[in-house]
Coordinates of C-alpha atoms in Angstrom, one line a residue:
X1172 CA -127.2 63.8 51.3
X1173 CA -129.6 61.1 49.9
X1174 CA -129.6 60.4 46.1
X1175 CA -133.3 61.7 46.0
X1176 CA -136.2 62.0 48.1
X1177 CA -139.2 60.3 47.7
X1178 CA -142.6 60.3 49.2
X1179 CA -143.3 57.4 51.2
X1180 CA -146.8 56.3 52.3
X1181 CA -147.5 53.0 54.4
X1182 CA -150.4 51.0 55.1
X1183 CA -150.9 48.4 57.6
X1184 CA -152.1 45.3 56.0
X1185 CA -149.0 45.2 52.6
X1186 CA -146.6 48.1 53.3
X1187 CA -147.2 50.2 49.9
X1188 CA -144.2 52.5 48.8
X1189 CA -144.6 54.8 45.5
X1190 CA -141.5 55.8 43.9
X1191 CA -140.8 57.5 40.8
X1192 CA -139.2 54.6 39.3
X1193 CA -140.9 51.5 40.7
X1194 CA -144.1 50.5 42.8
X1195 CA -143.2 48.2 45.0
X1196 CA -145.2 45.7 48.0
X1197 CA -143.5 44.3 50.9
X1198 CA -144.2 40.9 51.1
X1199 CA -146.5 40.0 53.8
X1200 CA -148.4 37.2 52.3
X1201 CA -147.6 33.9 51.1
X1202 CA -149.3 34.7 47.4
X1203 CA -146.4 36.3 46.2
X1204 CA -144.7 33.1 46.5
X1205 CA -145.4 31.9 43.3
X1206 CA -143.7 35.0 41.7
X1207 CA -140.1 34.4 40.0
X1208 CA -137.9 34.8 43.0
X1209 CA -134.7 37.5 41.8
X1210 CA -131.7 37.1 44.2
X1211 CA -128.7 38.7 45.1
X1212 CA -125.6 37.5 43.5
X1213 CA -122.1 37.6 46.0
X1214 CA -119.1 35.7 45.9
X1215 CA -119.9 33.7 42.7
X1216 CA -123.4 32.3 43.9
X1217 CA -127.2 33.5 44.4
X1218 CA -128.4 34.4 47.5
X1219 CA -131.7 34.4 47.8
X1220 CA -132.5 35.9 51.8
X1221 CA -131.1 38.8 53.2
X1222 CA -130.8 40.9 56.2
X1223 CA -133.8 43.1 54.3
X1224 CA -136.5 41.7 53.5
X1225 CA -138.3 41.4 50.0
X1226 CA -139.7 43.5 47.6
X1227 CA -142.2 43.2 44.4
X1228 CA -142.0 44.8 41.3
X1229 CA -144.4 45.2 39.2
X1230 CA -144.7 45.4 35.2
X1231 CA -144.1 48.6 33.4
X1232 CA -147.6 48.5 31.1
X1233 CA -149.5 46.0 33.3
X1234 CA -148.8 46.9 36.4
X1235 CA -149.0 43.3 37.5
X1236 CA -146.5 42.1 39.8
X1237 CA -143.9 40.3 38.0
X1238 CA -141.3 39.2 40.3
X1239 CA -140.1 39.3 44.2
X1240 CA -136.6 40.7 44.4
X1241 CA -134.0 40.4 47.2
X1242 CA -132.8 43.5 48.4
X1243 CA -129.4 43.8 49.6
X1244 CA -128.8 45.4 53.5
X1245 CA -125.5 46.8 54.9
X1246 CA -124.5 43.4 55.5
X1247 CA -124.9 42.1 52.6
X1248 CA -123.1 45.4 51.0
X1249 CA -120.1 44.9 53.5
X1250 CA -119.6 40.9 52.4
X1251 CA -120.2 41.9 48.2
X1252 CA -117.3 44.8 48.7
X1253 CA -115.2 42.0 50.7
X1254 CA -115.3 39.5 48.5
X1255 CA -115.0 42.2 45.4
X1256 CA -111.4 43.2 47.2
X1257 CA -110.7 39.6 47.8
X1258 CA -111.1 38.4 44.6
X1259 CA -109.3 41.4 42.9
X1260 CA -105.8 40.3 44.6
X1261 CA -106.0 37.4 42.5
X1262 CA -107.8 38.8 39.2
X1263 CA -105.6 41.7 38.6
X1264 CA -103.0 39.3 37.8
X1265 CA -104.6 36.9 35.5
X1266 CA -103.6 37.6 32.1
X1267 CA -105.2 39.5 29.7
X1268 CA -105.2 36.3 26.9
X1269 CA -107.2 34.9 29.7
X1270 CA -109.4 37.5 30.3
X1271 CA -110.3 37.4 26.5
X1272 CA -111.2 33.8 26.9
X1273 CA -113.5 34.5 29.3
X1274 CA -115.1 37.3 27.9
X1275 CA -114.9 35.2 24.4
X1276 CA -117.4 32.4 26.3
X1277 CA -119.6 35.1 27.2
X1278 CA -120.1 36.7 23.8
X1279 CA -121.0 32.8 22.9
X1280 CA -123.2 31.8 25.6
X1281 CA -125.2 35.2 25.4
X1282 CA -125.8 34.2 21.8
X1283 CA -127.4 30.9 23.3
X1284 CA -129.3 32.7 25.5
X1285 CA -131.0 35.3 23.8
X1286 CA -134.4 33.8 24.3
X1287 CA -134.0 33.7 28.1
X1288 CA -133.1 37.1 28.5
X1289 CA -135.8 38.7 26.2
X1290 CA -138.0 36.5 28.0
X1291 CA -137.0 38.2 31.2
X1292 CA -136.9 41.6 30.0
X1293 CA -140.5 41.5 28.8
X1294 CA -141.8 39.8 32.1
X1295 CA -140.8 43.3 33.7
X1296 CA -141.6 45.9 31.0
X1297 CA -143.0 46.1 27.3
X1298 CA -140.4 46.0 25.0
X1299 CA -140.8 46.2 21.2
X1300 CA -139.1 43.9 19.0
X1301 CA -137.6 46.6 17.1
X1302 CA -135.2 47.6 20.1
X1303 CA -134.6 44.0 21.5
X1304 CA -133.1 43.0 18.2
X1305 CA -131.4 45.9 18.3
X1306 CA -130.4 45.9 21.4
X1307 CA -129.0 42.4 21.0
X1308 CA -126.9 43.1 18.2
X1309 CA -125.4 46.3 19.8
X1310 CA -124.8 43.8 23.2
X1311 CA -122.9 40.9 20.7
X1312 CA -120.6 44.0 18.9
X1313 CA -119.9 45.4 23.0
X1314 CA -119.0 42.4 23.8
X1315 CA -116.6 41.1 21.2
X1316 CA -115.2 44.7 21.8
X1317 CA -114.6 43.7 25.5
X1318 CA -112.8 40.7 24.2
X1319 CA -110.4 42.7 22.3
X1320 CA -110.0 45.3 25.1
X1321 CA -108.6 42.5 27.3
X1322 CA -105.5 42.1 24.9
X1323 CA -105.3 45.8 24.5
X1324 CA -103.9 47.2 27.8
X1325 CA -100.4 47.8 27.2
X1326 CA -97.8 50.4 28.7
X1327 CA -94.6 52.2 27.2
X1328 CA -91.3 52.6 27.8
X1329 CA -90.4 56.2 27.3
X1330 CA -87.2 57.7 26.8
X1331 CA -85.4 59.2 29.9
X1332 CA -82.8 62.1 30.7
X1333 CA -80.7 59.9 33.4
X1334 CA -80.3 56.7 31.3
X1335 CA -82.6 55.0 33.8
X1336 CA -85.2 52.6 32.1
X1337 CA -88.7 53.4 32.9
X1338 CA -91.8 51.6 32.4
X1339 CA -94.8 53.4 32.2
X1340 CA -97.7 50.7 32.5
X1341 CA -101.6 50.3 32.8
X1342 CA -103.2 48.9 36.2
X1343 CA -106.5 48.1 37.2
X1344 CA -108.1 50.5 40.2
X1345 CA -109.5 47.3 41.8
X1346 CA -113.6 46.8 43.0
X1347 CA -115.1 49.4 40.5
X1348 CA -119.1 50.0 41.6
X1349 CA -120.7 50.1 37.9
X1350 CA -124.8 51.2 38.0
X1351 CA -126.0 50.9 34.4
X1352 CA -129.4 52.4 32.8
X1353 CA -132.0 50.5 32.3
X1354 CA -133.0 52.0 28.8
X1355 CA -130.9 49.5 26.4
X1356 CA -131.1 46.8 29.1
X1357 CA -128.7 43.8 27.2
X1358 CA -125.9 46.3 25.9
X1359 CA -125.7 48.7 29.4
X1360 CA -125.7 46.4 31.6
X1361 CA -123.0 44.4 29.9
X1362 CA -121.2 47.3 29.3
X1363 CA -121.0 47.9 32.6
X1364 CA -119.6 44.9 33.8
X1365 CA -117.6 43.8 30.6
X1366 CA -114.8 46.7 30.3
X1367 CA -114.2 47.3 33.8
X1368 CA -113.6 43.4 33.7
X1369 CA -111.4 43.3 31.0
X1370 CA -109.1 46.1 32.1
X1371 CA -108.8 43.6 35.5
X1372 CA -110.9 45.4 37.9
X1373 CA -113.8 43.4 40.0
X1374 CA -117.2 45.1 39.5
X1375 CA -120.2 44.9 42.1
X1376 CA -123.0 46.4 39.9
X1377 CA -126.2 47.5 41.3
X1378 CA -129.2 46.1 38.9
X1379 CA -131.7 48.5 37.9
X1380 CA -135.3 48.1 39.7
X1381 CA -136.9 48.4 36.5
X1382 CA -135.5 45.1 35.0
X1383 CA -134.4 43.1 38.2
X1384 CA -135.1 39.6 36.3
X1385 CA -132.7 40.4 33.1
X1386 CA -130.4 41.6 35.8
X1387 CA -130.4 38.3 37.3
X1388 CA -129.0 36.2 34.3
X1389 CA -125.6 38.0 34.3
X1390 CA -124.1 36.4 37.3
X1391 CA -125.3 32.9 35.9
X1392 CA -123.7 33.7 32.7
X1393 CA -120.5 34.6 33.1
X1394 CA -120.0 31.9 35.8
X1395 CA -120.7 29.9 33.5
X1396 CA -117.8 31.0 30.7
X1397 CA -115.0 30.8 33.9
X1398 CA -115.2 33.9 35.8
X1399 CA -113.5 33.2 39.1
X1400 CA -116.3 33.8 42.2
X1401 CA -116.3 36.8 43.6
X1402 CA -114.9 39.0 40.9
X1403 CA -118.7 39.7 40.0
X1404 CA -121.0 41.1 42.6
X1405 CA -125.1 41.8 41.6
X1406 CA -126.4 43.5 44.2
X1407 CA -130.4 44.9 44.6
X1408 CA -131.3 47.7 46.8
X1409 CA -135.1 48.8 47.8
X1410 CA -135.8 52.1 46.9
X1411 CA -136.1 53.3 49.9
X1412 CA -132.4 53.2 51.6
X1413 CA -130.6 52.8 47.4
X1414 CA -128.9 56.0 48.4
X1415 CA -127.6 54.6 51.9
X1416 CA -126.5 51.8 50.0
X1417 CA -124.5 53.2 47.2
X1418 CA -123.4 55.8 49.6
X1419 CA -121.7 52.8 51.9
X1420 CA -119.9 51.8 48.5
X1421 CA -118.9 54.7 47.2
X1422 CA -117.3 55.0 51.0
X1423 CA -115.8 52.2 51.3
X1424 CA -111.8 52.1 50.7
X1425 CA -112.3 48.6 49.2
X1426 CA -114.1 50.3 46.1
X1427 CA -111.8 52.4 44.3
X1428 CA -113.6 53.8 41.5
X1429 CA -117.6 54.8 40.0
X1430 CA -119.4 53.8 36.7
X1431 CA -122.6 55.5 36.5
X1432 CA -125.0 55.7 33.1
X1433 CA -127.8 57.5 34.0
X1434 CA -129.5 61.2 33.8
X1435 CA -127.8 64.2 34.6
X1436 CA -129.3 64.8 37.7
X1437 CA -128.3 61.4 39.3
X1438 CA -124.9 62.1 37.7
X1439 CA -124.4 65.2 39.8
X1440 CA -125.6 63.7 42.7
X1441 CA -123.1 60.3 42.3
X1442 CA -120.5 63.0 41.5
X1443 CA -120.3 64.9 44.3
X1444 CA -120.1 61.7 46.5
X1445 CA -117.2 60.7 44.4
X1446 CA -115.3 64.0 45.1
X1447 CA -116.1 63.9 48.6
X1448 CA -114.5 60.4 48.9
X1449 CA -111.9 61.1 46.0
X1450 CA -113.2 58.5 44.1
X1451 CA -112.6 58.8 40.1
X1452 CA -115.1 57.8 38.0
X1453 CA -116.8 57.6 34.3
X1454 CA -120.1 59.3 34.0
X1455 CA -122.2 58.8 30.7
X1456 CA -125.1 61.1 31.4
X1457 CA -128.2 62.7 29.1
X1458 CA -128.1 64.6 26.4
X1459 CA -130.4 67.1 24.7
X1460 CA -128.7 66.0 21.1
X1461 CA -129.2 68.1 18.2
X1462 CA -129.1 67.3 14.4
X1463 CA -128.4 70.4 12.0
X1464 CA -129.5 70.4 8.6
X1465 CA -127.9 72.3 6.3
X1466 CA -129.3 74.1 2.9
X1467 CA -127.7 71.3 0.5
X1468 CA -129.2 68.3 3.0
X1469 CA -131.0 65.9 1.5
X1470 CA -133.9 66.3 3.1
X1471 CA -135.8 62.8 3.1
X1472 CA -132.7 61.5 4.1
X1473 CA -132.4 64.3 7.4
X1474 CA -136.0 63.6 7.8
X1475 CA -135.7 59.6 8.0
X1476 CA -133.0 60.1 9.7
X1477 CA -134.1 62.5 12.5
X1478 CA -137.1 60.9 13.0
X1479 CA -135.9 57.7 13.9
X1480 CA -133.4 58.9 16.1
X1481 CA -135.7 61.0 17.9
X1482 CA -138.2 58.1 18.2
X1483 CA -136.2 54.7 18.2
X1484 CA -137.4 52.8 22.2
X1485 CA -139.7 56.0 22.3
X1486 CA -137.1 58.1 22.9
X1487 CA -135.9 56.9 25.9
X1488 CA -132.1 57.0 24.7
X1489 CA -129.6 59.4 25.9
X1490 CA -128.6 59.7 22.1
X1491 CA -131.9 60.0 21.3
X1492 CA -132.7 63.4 18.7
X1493 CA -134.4 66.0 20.9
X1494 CA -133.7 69.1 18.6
X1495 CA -133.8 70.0 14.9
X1496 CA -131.7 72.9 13.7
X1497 CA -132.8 74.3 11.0
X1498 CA -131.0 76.5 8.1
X1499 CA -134.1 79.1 7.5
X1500 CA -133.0 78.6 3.7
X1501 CA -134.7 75.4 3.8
X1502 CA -136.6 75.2 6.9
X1503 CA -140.5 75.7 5.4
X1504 CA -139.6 72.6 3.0
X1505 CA -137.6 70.5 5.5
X1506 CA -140.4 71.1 7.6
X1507 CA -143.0 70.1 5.1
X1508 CA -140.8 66.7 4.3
X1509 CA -140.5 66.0 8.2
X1510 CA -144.6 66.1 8.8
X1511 CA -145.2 64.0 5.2
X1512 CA -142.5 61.3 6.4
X1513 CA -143.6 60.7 10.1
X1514 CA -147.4 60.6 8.6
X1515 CA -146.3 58.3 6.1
X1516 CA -144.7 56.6 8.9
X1517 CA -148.6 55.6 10.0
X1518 CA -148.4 55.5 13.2
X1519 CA -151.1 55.7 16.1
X1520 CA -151.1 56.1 19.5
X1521 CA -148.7 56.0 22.3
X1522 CA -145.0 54.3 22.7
X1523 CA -144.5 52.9 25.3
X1524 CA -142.6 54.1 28.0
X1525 CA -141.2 51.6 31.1
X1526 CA -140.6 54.4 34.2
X1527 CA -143.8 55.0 36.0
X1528 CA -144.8 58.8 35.2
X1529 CA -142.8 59.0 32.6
X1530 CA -146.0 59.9 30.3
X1531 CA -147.6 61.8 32.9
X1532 CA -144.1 64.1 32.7
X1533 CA -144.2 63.7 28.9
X1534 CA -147.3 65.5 28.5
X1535 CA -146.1 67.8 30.9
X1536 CA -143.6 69.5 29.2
X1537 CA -145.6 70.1 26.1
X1538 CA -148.3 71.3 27.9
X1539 CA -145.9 73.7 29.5
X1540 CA -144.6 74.1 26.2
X1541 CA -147.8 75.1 24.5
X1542 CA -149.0 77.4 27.1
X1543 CA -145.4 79.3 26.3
X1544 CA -146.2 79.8 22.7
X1545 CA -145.1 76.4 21.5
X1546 CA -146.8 75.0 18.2
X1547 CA -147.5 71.4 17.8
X1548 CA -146.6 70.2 14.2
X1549 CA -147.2 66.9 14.1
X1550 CA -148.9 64.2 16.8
X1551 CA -149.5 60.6 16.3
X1552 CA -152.2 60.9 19.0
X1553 CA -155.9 60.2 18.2
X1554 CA -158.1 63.6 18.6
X1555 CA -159.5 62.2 22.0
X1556 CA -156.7 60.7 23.4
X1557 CA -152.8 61.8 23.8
X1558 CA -151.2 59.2 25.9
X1559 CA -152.3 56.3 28.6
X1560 CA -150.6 56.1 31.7
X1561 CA -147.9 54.6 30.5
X1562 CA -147.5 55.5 26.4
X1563 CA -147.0 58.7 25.1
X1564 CA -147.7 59.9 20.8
X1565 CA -144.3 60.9 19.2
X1566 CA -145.0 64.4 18.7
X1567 CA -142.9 67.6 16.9
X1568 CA -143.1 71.2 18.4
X1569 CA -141.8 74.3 16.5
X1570 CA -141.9 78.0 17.9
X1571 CA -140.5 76.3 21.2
X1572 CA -139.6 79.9 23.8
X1573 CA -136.5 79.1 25.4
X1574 CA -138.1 79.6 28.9
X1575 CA -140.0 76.5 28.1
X1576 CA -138.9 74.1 30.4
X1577 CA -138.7 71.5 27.5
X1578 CA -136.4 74.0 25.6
X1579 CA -133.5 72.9 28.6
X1580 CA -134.9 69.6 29.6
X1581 CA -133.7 66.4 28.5
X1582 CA -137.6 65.1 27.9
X1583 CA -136.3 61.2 27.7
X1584 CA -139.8 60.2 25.2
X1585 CA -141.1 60.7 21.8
X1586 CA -140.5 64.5 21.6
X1587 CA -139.0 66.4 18.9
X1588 CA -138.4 70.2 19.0
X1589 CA -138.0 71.8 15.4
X1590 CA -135.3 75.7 15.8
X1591 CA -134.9 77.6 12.8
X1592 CA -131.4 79.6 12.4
X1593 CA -130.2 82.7 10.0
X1594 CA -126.6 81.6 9.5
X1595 CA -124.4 78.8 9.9
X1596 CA -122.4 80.4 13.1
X1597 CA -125.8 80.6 14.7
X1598 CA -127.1 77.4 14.5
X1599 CA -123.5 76.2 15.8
X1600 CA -124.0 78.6 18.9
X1601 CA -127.9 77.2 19.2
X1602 CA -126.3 74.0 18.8
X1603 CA -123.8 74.6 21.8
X1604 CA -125.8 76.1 23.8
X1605 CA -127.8 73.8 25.3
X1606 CA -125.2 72.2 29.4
X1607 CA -125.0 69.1 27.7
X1608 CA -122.6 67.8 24.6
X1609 CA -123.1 63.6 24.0
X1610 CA -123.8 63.3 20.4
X1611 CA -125.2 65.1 17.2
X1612 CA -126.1 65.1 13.7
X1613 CA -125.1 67.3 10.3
X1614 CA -127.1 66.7 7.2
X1615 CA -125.2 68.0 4.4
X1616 CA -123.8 67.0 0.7
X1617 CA -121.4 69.5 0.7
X1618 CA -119.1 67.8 3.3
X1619 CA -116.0 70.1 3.7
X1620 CA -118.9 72.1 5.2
X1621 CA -120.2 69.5 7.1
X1622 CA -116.4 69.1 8.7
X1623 CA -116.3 73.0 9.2
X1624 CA -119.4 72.6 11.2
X1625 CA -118.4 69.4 13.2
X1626 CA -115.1 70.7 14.3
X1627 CA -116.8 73.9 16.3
X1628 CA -119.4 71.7 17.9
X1629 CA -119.0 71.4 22.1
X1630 CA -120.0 67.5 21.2
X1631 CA -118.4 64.1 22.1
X1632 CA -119.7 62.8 18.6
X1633 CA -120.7 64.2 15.4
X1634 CA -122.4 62.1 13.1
X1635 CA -122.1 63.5 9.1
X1636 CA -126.0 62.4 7.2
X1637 CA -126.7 59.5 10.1
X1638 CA -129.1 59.8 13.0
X1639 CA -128.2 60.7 16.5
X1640 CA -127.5 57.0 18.1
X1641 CA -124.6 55.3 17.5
X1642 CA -122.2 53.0 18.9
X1643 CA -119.7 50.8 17.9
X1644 CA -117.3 49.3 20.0
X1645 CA -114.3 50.3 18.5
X1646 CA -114.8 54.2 18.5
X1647 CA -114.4 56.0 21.4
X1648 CA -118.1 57.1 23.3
X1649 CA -118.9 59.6 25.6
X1650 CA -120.1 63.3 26.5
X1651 CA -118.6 66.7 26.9
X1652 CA -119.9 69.1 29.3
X1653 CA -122.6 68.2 31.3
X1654 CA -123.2 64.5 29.4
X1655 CA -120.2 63.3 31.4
X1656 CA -116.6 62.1 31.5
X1657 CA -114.7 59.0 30.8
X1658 CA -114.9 56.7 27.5
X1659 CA -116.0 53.4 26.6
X1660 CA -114.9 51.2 24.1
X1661 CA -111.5 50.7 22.4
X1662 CA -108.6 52.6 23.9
X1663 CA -111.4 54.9 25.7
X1664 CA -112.1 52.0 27.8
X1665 CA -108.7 51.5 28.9
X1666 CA -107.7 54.9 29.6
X1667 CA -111.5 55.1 31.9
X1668 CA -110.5 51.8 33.4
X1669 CA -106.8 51.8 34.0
X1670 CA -104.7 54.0 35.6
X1671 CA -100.3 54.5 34.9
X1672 CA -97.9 53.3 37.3
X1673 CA -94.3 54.6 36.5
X1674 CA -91.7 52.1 37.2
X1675 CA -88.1 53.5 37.2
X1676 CA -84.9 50.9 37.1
X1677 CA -81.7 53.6 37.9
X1678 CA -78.0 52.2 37.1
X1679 CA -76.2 50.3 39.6
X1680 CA -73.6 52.6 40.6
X1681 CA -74.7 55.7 39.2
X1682 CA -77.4 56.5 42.1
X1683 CA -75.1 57.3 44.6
X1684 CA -76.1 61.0 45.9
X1685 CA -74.0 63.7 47.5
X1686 CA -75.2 63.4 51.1
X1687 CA -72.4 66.2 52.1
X1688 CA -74.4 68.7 49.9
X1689 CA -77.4 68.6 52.0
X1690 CA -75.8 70.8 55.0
X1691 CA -73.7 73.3 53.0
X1692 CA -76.5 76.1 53.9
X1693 CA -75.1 78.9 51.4

């Protein structure tokens, strides 16, 4: 079963292919030469030719082309998943201490380099300087969390009824195949490759299509801080056989385990090519996150708050705040406060969004949302125009029917959905009800409450008068339900990227069995 299905239409004179994700030109003229070439990365080195051919991407506003990207065939995939295995025999065994080193030069080379890689981000996609500052700090407090997860994997000796001693310890899988989002480009992709590396696994990652030139850098980087060739493979794929691709991998008996961080819907799909090859795997999927506020809230702090979260890289985070619930108590005034902040907030126009549609299927859902009965509360739009092809307004709905396709749909932009609820057991069941369960908000002073509420919510964090995203790499993240399985960070990322061994050590003489017994019948 392929990943997706696309439509595919081709021309004779430059080969054009429309995707969802990416536009892309098959390189049939010696123009495109001049474009930054992005390579393949295998066995510790770029390769820059394949047994493919080329493609071009183009920028996520501009829709210039920005750069000409080697795409990975089978062959290619066969000799990254060798080399992966290959250099695992050797990596599994270097120490962790060593490991930190490593990953201790990469935290201080990435510092260095933080000019180069924004510069490489934004030659793909618009990016605001709000979320690559952000995005930078978040990817230097991963990192030095990766460090510390390299001296952290550590086993136990339990305590046996036969006097033998046992060890219980924590090994590596082997070649993990990690596929980051492209959404908080520095810190995913990092994460990615970071804290499978740490725990001693090798990691071929596949770059995302939408930022192929940050993708690039990685390899360079963390060959340069010591890694040992091959125990990092960067591998591009055209859009057009991806799913063949990470199909092969996911096959493979080299690769032992999955990483995915991604939407639900891809998640499934990688899923069920994991159980059908009895591959484990971590999944960090969407959310539809809610934040509750409760009748003691303050509410300018719930509405700073919840609008920032639902708005922060225009809502293309799967933390992001999608739904308000609202005590009816205080839900005419919240709402009053929520509409006077974001206009206060001045803003105009679209955010940009970097996955081509993505404000076509923006506008979608509220118009679909609308036509059910749906009121718009507030828009940053101009009267005359919503959104551009590639922006969309942060806008708030209220009165949103629940067969509304944006009242189950993670809507991954500036959309923010207002519910109104009786009692405090019913905006707990509104607040469960939606498949997925990755992270959530509770606006209250009275915090015994506040702790009442959080310990009944289906959520895999709970965040007490703070906005929706947050990480930190020394608490556990990740989803419940549909959002996904597996953690990151801390402990989380060694139980996700480790598995037990049991090793038993029986007396000398005390093992002997009664071979005699085994034919005495009754």
């Amino acid at each position: 079963m392929a990943l997706r299905s696309v439509p595919v239409q081709r021309r004779t004179a430059h080969a054009s292919v429309s995707f969802s994700s990416v536009t892309i030109r098959r390189h049939t003229s010696s123009s495109s030469t001049r474009l930054p070439l992005v390579p393949l990365w295998i066995a510790g080195g770029p390769v820059t030719s394949s047994s493919r051919t080329t493609v071009i991407t183009r920028h996520s506003k501009t829709r210039k082309d920005s750069c000409e990207v080697v795409v990975a065939g089978e062959e290619e995939t066969i000799r990254a998943i060798r080399e992966s295995r290959k250099a695992f025999q050797t990596w599994r065994d270097v120490s962790g201490w060593e490991r930190r080193k490593i990953l201790g030069k990469v935290l201080s080379l990435l510092q260095d380099r933080f000019p180069e890689f924004t510069t490489a981000l934004r030659a793909d996609g618009a990016w605001s300087d709000l979320i690559v500052h952000a995005d930078q700090a978040s990817a230097v407090n991963l990192t030095d969390g990766a460090v510390q997860t390299a001296i952290s994997v550590e086993g136990t000796i339990p305590q046996t009824i036969d006097g033998s001693l046992t060890m219980v310890t924590r090994e590596p899988y082997g070649p993990v195949l990690s596929i980051p989002a492209f959404n908080f480009p520095l810190t995913l992709t990092l994460r990615s490759i970071v804290y499978p590396l740490a725990c001693g696994n090798t990691v071929i990652m596949k770059s995302s299509p939408l930022i192929p030139q940050l993708s690039s850098l990685f390899g360079p980087l963390l060959g340069e801080a010591g890694l040992p060739p091959g125990v990092l493979q960067i591998l591009n794929f055209s859009e057009e056989d991806v799913a063949e691709r990470v199909e092969q991998i996911i096959a493979d008996d080299d690769v032992r385990m999955v990483n995915f961080t991604g939407s639900i819907k891809l998640g499934r799909l990688l899923a069920e090519k994991c159980g059908k090859y009895l591959k484990p795997s971590v999944m960090e999927l969407g959310g539809k996150s809610p934040a509750i506020v409760l009748p003691s809230a303050d509410l300018e702090l719930a509405a700073n708050n919840i609008l920032f979260g639902a708005f922060a890289n225009s809502g293309q985070v799967c933390m992001s705040t999608e739904r308000v619930i609202v005590h009816e108590d205080v839900a005419e005034q919240f709402e009053k406060v929520l509409k006077e902040t974001a206009e206060k907030a001045r803003w105009t126009g679209g955010m940009e969004l970097v996955r081509l549609g993505a404000a076509k299927g923006a506008q979608s859902l509220v118009d679909d949302a609308v036509k059910a009965g749906a009121r718009i509360v507030y828009t940053a739009s101009s009267s005359d125009s919503s959104s551009s092809s590639t922006s969309y307004p942060p806008t708030i709905i209220k009165a949103l029917p629940s067969a509304a396709t944006l009242s189950n749909t993670e809507s991954f932009s500036p959309i923010l959905t207002i519910h109104t609820a009786p009692t405090v057991p019913s905006i707990i069941s509104l607040a469960n009800s939606h498949e997925t369960g990755l992270t959530s908000s509770i606006f209250s002073k009275d915090l015994s409450q506040a702790l009442e509420v959080a310990k009944q919510l289906d959520l895999g964090a709970v965040h007490v008068n703070g906005m929706t995203i947050h990480d930190q790499h020394g608490l556990p993240h990740g989803g419940w339900k549909s959002s996904g399985w597996g953690r990151f960070n801390g402990q989380g990322a060694v139980e996700s990227f480790t598995q037990t061994k049991n090793i038993r050590i029986c007396g000398g003489g005390g093992g002997r069995l009664p071979l005699e017994m085994l034919y005495n019948g009754s």
